[in-house]
C-alpha positions as CSV (number, residue, x, y, z in Angstrom):
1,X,-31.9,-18.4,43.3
2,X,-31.3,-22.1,43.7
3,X,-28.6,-23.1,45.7
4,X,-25.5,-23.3,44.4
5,X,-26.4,-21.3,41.1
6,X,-25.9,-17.8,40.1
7,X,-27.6,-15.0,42.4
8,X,-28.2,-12.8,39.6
9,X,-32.0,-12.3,38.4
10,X,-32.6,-12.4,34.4
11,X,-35.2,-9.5,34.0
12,X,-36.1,-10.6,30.1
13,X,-36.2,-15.0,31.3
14,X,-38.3,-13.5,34.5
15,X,-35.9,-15.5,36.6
16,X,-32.4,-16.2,38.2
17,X,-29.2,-17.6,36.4
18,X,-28.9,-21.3,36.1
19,X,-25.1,-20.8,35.9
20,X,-22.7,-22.1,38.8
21,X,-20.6,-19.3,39.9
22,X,-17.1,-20.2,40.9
23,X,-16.4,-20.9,44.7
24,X,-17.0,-18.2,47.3
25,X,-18.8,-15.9,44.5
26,X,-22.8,-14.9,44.3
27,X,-22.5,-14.5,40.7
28,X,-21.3,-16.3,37.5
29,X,-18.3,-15.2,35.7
30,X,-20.3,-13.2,33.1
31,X,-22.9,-11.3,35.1
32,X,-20.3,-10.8,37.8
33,X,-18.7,-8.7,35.6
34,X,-21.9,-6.7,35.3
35,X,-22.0,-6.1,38.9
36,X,-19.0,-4.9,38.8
37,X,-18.9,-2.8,36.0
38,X,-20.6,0.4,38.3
39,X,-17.8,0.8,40.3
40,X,-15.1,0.4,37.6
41,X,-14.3,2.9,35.0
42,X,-13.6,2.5,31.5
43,X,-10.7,4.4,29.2
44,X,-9.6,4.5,25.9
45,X,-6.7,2.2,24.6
46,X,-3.6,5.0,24.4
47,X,-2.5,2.2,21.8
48,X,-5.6,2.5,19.9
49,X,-8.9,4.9,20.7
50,X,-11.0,2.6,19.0
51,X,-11.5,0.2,21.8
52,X,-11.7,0.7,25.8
53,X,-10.1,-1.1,28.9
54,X,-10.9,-1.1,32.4
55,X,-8.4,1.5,33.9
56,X,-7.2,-1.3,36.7
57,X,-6.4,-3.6,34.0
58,X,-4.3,-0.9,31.8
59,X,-0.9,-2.5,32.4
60,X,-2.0,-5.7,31.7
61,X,-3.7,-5.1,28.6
62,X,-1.3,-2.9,27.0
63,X,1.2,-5.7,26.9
64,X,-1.2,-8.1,25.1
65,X,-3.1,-5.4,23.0
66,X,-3.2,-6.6,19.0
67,X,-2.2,-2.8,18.3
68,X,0.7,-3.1,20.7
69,X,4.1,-2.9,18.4
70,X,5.4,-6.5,18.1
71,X,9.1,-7.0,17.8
72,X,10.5,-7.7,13.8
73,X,11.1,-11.1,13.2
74,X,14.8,-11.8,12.0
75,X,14.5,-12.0,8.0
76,X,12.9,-8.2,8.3
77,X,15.9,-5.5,7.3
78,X,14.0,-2.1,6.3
79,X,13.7,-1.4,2.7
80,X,16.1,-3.9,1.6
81,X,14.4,-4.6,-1.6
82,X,12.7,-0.9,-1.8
83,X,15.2,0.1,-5.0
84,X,15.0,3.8,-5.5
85,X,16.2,6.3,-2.7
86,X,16.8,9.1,-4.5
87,X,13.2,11.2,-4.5
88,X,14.6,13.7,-6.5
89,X,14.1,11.6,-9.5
90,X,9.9,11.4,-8.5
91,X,8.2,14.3,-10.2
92,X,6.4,16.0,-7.8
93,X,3.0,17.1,-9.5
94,X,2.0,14.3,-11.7
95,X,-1.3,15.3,-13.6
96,X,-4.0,13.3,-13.8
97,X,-4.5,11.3,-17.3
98,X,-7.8,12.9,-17.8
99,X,-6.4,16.3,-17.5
100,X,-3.9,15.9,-20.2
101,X,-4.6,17.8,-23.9
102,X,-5.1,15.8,-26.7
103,X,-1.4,17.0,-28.0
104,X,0.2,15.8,-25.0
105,X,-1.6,12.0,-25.0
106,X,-0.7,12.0,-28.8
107,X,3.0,12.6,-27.9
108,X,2.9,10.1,-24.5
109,X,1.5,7.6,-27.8
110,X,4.3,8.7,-29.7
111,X,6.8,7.9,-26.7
112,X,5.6,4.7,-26.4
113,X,5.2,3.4,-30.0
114,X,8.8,4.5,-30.2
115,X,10.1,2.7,-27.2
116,X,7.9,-0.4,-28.2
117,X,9.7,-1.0,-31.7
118,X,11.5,-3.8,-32.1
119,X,9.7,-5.5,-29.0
120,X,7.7,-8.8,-29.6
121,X,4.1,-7.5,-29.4
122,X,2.5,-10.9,-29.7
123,X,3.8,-13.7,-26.8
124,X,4.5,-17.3,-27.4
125,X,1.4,-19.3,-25.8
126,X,3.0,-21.6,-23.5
127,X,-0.6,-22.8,-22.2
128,X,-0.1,-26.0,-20.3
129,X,-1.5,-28.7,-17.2
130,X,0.2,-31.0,-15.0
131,X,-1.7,-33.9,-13.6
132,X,-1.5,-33.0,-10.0
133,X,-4.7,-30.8,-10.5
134,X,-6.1,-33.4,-13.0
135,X,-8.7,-34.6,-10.7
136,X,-9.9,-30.9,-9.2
137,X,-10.1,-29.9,-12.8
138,X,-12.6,-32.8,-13.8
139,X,-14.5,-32.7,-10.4
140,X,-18.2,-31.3,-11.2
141,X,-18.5,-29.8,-7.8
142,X,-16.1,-27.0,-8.9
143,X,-18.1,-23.7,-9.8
144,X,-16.6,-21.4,-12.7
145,X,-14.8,-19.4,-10.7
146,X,-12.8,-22.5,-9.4
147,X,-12.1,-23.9,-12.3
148,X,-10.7,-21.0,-13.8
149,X,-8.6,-20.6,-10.9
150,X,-7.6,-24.3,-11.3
151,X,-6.3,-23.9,-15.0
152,X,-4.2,-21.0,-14.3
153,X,-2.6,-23.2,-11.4
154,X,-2.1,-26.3,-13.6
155,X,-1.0,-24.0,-16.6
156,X,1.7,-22.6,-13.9
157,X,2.6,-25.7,-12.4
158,X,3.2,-27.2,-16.0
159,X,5.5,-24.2,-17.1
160,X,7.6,-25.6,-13.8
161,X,8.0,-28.9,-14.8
162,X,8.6,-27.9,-18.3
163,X,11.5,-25.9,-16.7
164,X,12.6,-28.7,-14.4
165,X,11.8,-27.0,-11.3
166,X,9.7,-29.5,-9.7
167,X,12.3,-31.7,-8.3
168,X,13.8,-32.5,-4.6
169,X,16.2,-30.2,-2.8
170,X,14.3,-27.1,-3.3
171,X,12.9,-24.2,-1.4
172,X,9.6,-22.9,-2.8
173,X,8.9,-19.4,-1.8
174,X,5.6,-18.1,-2.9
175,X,5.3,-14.7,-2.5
176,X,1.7,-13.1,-2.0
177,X,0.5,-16.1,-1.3
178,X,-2.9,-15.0,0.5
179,X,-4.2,-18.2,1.1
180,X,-1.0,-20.7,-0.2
181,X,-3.0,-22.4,-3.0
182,X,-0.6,-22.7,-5.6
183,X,2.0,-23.7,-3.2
184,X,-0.7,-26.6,-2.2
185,X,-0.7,-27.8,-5.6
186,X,3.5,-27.8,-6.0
187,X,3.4,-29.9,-2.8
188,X,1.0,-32.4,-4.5
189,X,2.8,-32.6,-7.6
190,X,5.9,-33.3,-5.3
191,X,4.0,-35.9,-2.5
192,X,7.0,-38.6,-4.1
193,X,10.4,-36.0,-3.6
194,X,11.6,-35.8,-0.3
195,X,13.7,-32.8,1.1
196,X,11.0,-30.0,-0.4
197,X,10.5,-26.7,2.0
198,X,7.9,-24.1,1.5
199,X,8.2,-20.5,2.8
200,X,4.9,-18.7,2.4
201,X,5.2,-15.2,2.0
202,X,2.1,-12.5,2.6
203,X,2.0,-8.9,4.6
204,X,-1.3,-9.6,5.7
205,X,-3.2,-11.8,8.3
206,X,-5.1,-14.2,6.0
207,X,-8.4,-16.4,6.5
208,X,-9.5,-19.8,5.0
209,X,-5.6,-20.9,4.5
210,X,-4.8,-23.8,3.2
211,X,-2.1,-24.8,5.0
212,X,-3.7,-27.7,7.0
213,X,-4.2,-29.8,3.7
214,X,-0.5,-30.5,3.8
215,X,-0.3,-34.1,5.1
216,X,3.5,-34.8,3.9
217,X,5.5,-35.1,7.1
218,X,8.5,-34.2,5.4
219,X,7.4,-31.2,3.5
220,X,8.2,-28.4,6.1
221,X,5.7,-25.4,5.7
222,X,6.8,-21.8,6.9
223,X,4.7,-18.9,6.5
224,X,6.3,-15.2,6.8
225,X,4.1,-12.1,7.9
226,X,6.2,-9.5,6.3
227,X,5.9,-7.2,3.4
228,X,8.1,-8.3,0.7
229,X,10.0,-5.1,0.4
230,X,11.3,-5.3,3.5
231,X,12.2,-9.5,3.4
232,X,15.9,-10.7,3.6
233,X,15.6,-14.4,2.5
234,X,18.7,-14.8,3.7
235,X,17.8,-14.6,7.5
236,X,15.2,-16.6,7.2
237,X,16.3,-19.5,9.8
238,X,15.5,-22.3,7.4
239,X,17.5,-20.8,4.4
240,X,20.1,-19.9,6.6
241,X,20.6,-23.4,8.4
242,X,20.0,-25.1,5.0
243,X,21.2,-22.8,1.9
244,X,18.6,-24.5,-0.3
245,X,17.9,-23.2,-4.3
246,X,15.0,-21.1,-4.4
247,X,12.1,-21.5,-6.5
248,X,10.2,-18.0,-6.8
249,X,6.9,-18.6,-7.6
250,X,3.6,-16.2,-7.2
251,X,0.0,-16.3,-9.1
252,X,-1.3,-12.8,-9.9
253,X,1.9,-10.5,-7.5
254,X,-0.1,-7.2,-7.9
255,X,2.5,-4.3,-9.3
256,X,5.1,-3.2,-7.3
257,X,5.1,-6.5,-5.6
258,X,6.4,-8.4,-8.6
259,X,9.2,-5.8,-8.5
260,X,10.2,-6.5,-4.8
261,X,10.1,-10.1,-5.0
262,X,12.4,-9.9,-8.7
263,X,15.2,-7.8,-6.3
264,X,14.4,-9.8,-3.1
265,X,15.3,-12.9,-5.3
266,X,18.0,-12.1,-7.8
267,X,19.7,-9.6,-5.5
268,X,19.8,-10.0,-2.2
269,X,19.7,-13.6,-1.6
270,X,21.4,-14.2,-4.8
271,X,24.2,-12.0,-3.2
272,X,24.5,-13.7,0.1
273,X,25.4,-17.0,-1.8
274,X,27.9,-15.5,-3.9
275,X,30.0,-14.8,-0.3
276,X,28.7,-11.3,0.2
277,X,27.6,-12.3,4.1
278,X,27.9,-8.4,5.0
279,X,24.9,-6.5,6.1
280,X,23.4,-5.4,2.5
281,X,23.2,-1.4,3.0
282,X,19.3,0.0,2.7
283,X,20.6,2.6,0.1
284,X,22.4,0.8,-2.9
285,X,25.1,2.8,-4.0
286,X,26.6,0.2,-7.2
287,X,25.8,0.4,-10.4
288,X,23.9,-1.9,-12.4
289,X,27.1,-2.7,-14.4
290,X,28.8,-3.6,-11.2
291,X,26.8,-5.8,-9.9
292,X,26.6,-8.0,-13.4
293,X,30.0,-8.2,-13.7
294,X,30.1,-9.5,-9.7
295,X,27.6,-12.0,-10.6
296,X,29.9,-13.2,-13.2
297,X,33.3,-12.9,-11.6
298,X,35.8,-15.6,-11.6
299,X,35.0,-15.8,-7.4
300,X,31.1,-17.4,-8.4
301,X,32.4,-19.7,-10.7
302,X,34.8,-20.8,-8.2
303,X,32.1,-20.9,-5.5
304,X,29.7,-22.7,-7.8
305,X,29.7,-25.5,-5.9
306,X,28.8,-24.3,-2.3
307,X,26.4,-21.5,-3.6
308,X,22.9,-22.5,-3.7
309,X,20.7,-19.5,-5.3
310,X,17.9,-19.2,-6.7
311,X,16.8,-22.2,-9.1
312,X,13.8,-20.4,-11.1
313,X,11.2,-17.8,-10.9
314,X,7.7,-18.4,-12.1
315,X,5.4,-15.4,-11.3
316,X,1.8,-14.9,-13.3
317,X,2.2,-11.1,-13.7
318,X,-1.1,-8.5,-12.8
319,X,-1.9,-5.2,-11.7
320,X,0.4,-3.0,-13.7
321,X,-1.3,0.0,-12.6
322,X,0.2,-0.8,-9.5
323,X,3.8,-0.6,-10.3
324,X,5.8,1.9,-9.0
325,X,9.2,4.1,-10.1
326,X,10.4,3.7,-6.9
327,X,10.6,0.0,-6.8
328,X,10.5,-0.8,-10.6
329,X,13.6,-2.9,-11.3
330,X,13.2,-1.7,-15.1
331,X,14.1,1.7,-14.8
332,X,17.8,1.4,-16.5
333,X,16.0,-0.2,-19.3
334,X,13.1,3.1,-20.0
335,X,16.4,5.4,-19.4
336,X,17.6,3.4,-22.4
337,X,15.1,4.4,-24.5
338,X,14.7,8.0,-23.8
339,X,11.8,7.8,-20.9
340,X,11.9,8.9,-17.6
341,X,9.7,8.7,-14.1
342,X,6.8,11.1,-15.9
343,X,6.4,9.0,-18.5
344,X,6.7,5.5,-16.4
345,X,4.0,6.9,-14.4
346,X,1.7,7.7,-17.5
347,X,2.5,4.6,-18.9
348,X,1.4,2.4,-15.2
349,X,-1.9,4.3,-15.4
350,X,-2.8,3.7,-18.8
351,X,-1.9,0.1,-18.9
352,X,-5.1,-0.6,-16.9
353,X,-6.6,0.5,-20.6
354,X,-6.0,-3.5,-21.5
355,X,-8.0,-5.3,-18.6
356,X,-10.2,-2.6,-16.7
357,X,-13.1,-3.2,-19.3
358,X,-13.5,0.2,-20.5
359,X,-15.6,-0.8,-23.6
360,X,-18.7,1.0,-25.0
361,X,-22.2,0.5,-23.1
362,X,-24.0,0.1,-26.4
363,X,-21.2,-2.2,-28.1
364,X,-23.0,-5.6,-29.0
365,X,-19.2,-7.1,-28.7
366,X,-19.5,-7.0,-24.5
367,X,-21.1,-10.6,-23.9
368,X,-22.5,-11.5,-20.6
369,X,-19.9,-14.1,-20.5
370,X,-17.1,-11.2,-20.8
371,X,-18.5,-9.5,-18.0
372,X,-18.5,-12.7,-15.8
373,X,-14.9,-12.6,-16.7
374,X,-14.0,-9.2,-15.5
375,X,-16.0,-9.1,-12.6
376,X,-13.9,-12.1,-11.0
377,X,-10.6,-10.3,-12.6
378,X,-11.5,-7.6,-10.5
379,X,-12.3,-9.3,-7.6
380,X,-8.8,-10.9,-7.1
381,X,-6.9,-7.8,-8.0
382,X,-9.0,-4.9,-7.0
383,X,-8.9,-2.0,-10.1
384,X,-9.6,1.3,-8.2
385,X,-10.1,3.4,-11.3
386,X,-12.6,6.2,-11.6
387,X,-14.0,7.4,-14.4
388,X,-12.2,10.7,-13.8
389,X,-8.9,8.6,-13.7
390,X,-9.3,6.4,-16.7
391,X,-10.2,9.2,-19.0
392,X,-13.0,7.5,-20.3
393,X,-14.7,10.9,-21.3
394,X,-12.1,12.9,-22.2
395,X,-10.5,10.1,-24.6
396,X,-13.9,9.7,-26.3
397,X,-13.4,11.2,-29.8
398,X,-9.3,11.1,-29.7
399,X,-9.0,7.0,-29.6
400,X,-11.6,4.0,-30.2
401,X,-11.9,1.4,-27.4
402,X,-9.2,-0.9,-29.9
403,X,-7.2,1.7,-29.6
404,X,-7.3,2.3,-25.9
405,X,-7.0,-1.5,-25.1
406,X,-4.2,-1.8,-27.7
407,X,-1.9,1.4,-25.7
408,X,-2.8,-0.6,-22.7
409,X,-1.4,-3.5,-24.1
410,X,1.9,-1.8,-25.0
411,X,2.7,-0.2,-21.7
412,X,2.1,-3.3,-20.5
413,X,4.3,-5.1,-22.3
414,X,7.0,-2.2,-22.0
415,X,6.8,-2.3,-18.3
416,X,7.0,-6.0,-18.0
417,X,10.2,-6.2,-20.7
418,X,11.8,-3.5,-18.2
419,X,12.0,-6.7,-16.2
420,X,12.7,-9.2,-18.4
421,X,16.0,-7.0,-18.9
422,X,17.2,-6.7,-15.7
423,X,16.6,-10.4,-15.1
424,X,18.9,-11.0,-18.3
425,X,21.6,-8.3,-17.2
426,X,21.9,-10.6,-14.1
427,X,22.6,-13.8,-15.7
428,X,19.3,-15.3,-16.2
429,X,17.0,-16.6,-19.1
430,X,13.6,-14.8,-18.6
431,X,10.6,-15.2,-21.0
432,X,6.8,-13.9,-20.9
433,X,4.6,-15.6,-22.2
434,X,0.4,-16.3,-22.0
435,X,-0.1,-19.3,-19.7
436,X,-3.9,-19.4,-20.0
437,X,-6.8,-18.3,-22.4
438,X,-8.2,-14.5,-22.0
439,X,-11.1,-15.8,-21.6
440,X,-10.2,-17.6,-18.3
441,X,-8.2,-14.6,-16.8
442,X,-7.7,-11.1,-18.4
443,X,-4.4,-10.8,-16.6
444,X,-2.6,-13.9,-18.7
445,X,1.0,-13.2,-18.6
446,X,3.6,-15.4,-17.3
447,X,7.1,-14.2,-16.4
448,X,9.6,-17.3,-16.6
449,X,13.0,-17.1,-15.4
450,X,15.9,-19.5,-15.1
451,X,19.9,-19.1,-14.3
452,X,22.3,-19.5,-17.5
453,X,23.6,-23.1,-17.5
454,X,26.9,-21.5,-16.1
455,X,24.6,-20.7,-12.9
456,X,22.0,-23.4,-12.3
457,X,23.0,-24.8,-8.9
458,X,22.5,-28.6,-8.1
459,X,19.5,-30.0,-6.4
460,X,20.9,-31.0,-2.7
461,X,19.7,-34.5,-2.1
């Protein structure tokens, strides 16, 4: 070797290392390592088999291992906005939609024809654009899939300023919010308001953010890593020191998710303002009727002043076969009208029947442009739905592809009234509505809620 350089001899270059080992050593830092490697043994992680560490080096690596359990941050109380503790309302066998006789599909029908009468089956189009995304909309270098992407976020961002939610002295809280797009575009449209905070929420470790666009100074940016059913906005330092309105805002919160982020919202930070500091108890033992008539006691209006909850929620609903009894904040509303956790569970299933593009192979109706459409549907909110589980076969005969997509509709928009209900039965004005062309997204639906004028807090300046 040459002096000075790395002893070790490089069998496939046919000579020795040019690398400079460190002072007193033979060999560089990586093929040291390889020396050394005969006389040191190898074990599985006991955190996690799937990798190995040198047996000297356990101790140390078990205290920085990724699999290692981390400690909960402060805002995480277990199943706080979980909903449903009592299992024995969960049917335990639930039979597959394909296995289901054709008397027993015709009555589920029935069920929900019956439940659906009197509901509004066609929604107001509310489909708007706000100039913040004016430029990115008009900028050539955007592929499809980018520009569809932009219109539903100037579509949702319009719907906010139609609802005078963009404003100063707010805390946005985007929940899913993968990689923090749309809250990207809310702090454009606000790069003039001063005292705007943005709490990012999302379970998951997520690449390709976009949180380093965010060049305000004053715009403070807060991203949580917790699942949203276990999230107490309420301990979340910056709400605590500050007591902001919340904004609730999500594009495309898959299922259950929308569900969590409704009671996360309207309940327990909502609860918290209205001078109930306790520790909120995992398992919920009032009554819907209870906690409406809490919400509009004599005490809030009193308190009006120093309570600061939330301003508005504007959440682009998807993913219905996602939902879940347990966590759906709808279920006094399907009690109401006669149906139960069998037939919610049905109903979640066969509400993929609108979006999951079960038409006919041979069917000159399916365009090219159609399936361009569903493929990036699909790609955002992943439908894992086999042809066993959609029925495709068995319903073949028993209802036409209208017919399917029309029952998918209606569970649907059963599910997602379940909601609007429970927003209204705690003081709120909720809407749905279609923010954006079918064409542009399959999953169009926009769920709008605001406090009654009795509730709206003032912006803090």
């Amino acid at each position: 070797p040459l002096p000075g350089r790395c002893a070790y001899f490089v069998e496939r270059k046919k000579r020795f290392c040019k690398m400079i080992p460190a002072p007193g050593r033979r060999f560089c830092g990586e093929h040291g390592q390889q020396e050394e490697e005969n006389d040191r043994k190898r074990i599985p992680c006991p955190l996690d088999p799937k990798h190995t560490v040198y047996e000297d080096q356990l101790q140390k690596h078990l205290k920085k291992c990724n699999s290692r359990e981390k400690p909960k941050p402060v805002y995480f109380v277990q199943d706080i906005n979980a909903g449903l503790k009592d299992v024995a309302e969960i049917p335990e066998k639930q039979v597959p939609i394909s296995s289901l006789s054709k008397e027993e599909l015709e009555n589920l029908i029935i069920k929900l024809k019956k439940a659906s009468n009197g509901l509004a089956l066609r929604l107001k189009e509310q489909i708007l654009s706000h100039q913040a995304l004016e430029e990115a909309l008009n900028d050539p270098k955007n592929g499809e899939s980018a520009f569809k992407h932009l219109k539903q976020q100037a579509s949702i961002l319009g719907n906010m300023e139609k609802l005078h939610l963009l404003g100063p002295g707010r805390c946005f809280v985007e929940f899913g919010a993968g990689r923090g797009k749309l809250s990207h575009w809310v702090d454009v449209a606000l790069q003039n308001v001063d005292n705007v905070q943005f709490l990012l929420v999302e379970r998951a470790t997520t690449r390709f953010k976009v949180d380093g666009k965010h060049k305000r100074r004053d715009a403070i940016f807060e991203r949580l890593q917790v699942d949203i059913q276990h999230l107490c906005l309420k301990k979340v330092p910056i709400l605590e020191k500050k007591k902001l309105p919340v904004v609730g805002i999500g594009k495309h919160l898959c299922g259950a998710a929308t569900d969590l982020a409704l009671r996360c919202l309207v309940e327990s930070y909502t609860a918290w303002c209205d001078g109930e500091n306790e520790e909120p108890a995992p398992k919920r033992s009032r009554t819907d009727k209870t906690e409406v008539s809490s919400n509009n006691s004599a005490d809030n209006e009193s308190n009006k002043d120093d309570c600061k909850p939330v301003a508005g929620i504007v959440i682009a609903l998807c993913c219905h076969h996602k939902c879940d009894w347990t966590h759906y904040v709808g279920r006094e509303f399907f009690k109401s009208v006669g149906l139960g956790p069998l037939e919610f569970h049905y109903f979640q299933r066969m509400s993929s029947w609108a979006t999951c593009g079960m038409r006919e192979t041979t069917s000159k109706a399916s365009t090219s442009q159609e399936s361009e459409d569903q493929a990036i549907d699909t790609e955002e909110h992943e439908q894992t739905f086999s042809k066993t589980e959609s029925g495709s076969d068995t319903l073949q005969g028993i209802l036409t592809v209208e017919e399917r997509k029309e029952v998918g509709c209606l569970c649907k928009l059963l599910i997602d009234h379940g909601r609007i209900e429970y927003l209204q039965q705690r003081g709120y004005k909720a809407v749905l509505q279609y923010y954006t062309e079918s064409a542009v997204s399959l999953e169009n639906v926009l769920l709008t809620a605001v406090p009654s004028p009795s509730l709206i807090p003032e912006p803090t300046t």
